[in-house]
């Protein structure tokens, strides 16, 4: 018999159906036993009165996988508005060991390290599973928004010959006897692909050998990258990003029902120099400290009713060499951060697009152009003005759900101490 | 002025518009010069008669990035059905070096290694760009088909503690001073996630330290993975795969106009023992040789009018330890390969789902269960019967387009000899 999901139960009242799932909970009362079965959609209550079946149910460990065929009987008190009665039980996988923690309580009581040690189990808890459903929905919203704007999906190498970008914090590997590195971002590749498709995006893993053990850093995370050509400046990138974040939150709300922040049609933007003034920071500060970002978040909410705020024009010396300077004053850059509730959510900006500008930028920083040759060569062959951004998926989900630690919203996190499961 | 694409030109006849793109070609006739500008959508013909502008056009290297504002004039002979006249030219990026090969000819004349050395340039050629658009469309079709069937997207670790699966051919890396490996597949993780969402998929890179230099192996490729629970056996997996391949080819046809094979509603399936007989191979052959696969492809086309054929039941000893045996005769397995035009396209099957079965399978192969502990523990906590498949994206695109070498359809391939660009 074709299996139905718990959420389909009520519309089969009076019929014989099969449900299947995990033993979420058993309530063994004197005259009756209730077996609560969890499937991907929700919970089904199964009523057990027959003594022989009750004996089998008493033996069943929680999280055993079962299949039950029975009659659907209306019961407004049951989780699905109906329950299964007179069931026939088939055990698909019996659990014979005690669980390291309960899954049927509203919150997981185990510590985060214990949850992560038993990720295959803890992720079954609604609080953990919902975060991953939110991540999936956010990713779908990212893609759909960009596809509508004719961005093309790309897949780029994760093994690279040179430790570029920040230089530090790269994982080294043995590539057929030669040294190689795990890519810290698809930055250079997505830029090159602007020369092919004008507008590209990639969803993929990036790797940082992050030596700090914090609540927001992972050694591997999922980066949602976009890059587009034929822009006037970074403001064209900010307009696309605004649309993308709105598409992500709308898809999260639609698919998961989670509460999401309102993304204004135009997110307030403030130049770095002005941001320092608003935050009460000295005018010669080279970057925004966490307290400054919080102050800007409060300012945006107070003055513009927005939980989001763009800070633009960060000092060139604090941005990577490929950043495009602000034409009116090259001390500043055509870059931006998007802050959400006073925390950095996305970084982006306009990039250099002329070969000579790259050579000058590297020379000014004392970096040898040779290390970037494969990348720079492409700029000899005609690249349009372009820019883009990267959204860290796990950090985005943590900010939207209010999770204190990015590991709570990552299926199998990798960090300084953790490489299993 | 807002830029329009080449394909939008004809509907602006008589208006002043701006187009932008790459100098694809120049035709310098005596009384007139034609500048052919390529953008992401196609080509625009620009008519240059004014002597000063002509002098500037003569200076322009191919692939220079330009912006042109002019009047749209109907011309059925022009690529877009209209051309741009009386243009004003703005050069966004001038190319001052000769190109290593021409992009405006119908086929790239450079050898494949030269194309790959200059990937940022060669990928701009329609033949190469189209293959990547086909890959993007195939991926979109994969996701859309699975989302409709309530599969949830996941992201799993690419850095793992143990070299599992095939054991050999893994890349080793230094993980904060400890040995670690690049994941050869998301196999174990997607299985564990069946315990959370019942049905999951992942699109991501996988890594093989492939020591052979062949036309179909890469050190990194994009794997389209799916896994589903609560199946009766491998035939439920084959039904989903059939739908997925049909969804992929349909999306490729719809988005790119490429010719795609017809996927039958039910792909013919033949058991391994029968496949050997059809291929004229000895009954004790442990695997299908390429000649056998070709013979099966011909048989399926002849007998069933299908370019696709499933071979099921491969001998257990040729399949990985997590493979579920055929219940009626455990010499065979509940696994399958999908052949397309006589070549293996997809591998999949039912997996073991009980902890004790895993322990027995590893013991029978003399493999220590300890190496798989994090993976196996999950099976103590209740896993449903499940199975899945993995599609190599680049190989799929090569088969559909008829490319002789998988590198022709990969943006920046990685292999034994190549790690740049």
Coordinates of N, CA and C in Angstrom, one line a residue, chain A residues 159 175-176, chain B residues 116 169 171 206-222 392-395 405-416 418:
Chain A
X159 N 40.4 23.6 -5.7 CA 41.8 23.4 -5.5 C 42.5 24.4 -6.4
X175 N 48.9 18.0 -4.1 CA 48.2 17.8 -5.4 C 49.2 17.0 -6.3
X176 N 49.0 15.7 -6.4 CA 49.9 14.9 -7.2 C 51.4 15.2 -7.0
Chain B
X116 N 42.5 25.7 -22.7 CA 42.5 25.6 -21.3 C 43.4 26.5 -20.6
X169 N 43.1 7.0 -4.1 CA 42.7 8.2 -4.9 C 42.1 9.4 -4.1
X171 N 42.8 13.0 -1.9 CA 43.8 14.1 -1.7 C 43.9 14.3 -0.2
X206 N 33.2 17.2 -5.8 CA 33.9 16.0 -5.2 C 35.3 15.9 -5.8
X207 N 36.1 15.2 -5.1 CA 37.5 15.2 -5.4 C 38.1 13.8 -5.6
X208 N 38.8 13.5 -6.6 CA 39.4 12.2 -6.9 C 40.9 12.5 -7.3
X209 N 41.8 11.9 -6.5 CA 43.2 12.0 -6.9 C 43.5 11.0 -8.0
X210 N 42.8 11.2 -9.2 CA 42.8 10.3 -10.3 C 44.2 10.2 -11.0
X211 N 44.9 9.1 -10.9 CA 46.2 9.1 -11.4 C 46.2 8.9 -12.9
X212 N 45.1 8.7 -13.5 CA 45.0 8.4 -15.0 C 44.7 9.6 -15.8
X213 N 45.3 9.8 -16.9 CA 45.1 11.0 -17.7 C 44.2 10.6 -18.8
X214 N 42.9 10.6 -18.6 CA 42.0 10.2 -19.6 C 41.0 11.3 -20.1
X215 N 40.2 11.1 -21.1 CA 39.3 12.1 -21.6 C 38.1 12.2 -20.7
X216 N 37.9 11.3 -19.7 CA 36.7 11.4 -18.9 C 36.9 11.5 -17.4
X217 N 38.1 11.7 -17.0 CA 38.4 11.8 -15.5 C 38.9 13.2 -15.2
X218 N 38.4 13.7 -14.1 CA 38.9 15.0 -13.6 C 39.2 14.8 -12.1
X219 N 40.1 15.7 -11.6 CA 40.4 15.6 -10.1 C 39.3 16.3 -9.3
X220 N 38.6 17.2 -9.9 CA 37.4 17.8 -9.2 C 36.3 17.8 -10.2
X221 N 35.1 17.3 -9.8 CA 34.0 17.5 -10.7 C 32.7 17.8 -9.8
X222 N 31.7 18.2 -10.5 CA 30.4 18.5 -9.8 C 29.5 17.3 -9.8
X392 N 27.5 12.6 -12.4 CA 28.6 13.6 -12.7 C 28.2 14.6 -13.7
X393 N 28.1 15.9 -13.3 CA 27.6 16.9 -14.2 C 28.3 17.0 -15.5
X394 N 29.7 17.1 -15.4 CA 30.5 17.4 -16.6 C 30.4 16.2 -17.5
X395 N 30.3 15.0 -17.0 CA 30.2 13.8 -17.8 C 28.8 13.7 -18.5
X405 N 35.9 15.1 -25.0 CA 36.7 15.2 -23.7 C 35.9 16.0 -22.7
X406 N 35.9 15.5 -21.5 CA 35.1 16.2 -20.5 C 35.6 17.6 -20.2
X407 N 36.9 17.8 -20.5 CA 37.5 19.1 -20.3 C 36.9 20.2 -21.2
X408 N 36.3 19.8 -22.3 CA 35.7 20.7 -23.2 C 34.4 21.4 -22.6
X409 N 33.9 20.7 -21.6 CA 32.6 21.2 -21.0 C 32.8 21.6 -19.5
X410 N 34.1 21.8 -19.2 CA 34.4 22.2 -17.8 C 35.1 23.5 -17.8
X411 N 34.7 24.5 -17.0 CA 35.2 25.8 -17.1 C 36.7 25.8 -16.8
X412 N 37.1 25.3 -15.7 CA 38.5 25.3 -15.3 C 38.9 24.0 -14.8
X413 N 39.2 23.0 -15.7 CA 39.4 21.6 -15.2 C 40.6 21.4 -14.4
X414 N 40.6 20.5 -13.5 CA 41.7 20.1 -12.7 C 42.0 18.6 -13.0
X415 N 43.3 18.3 -13.3 CA 43.6 16.9 -13.5 C 45.1 16.7 -13.1
X416 N 45.6 15.5 -13.4 CA 46.9 15.1 -13.1 C 48.0 16.2 -13.4
X418 N 47.1 19.6 -14.5 CA 46.6 20.9 -14.6 C 46.0 21.4 -13.3

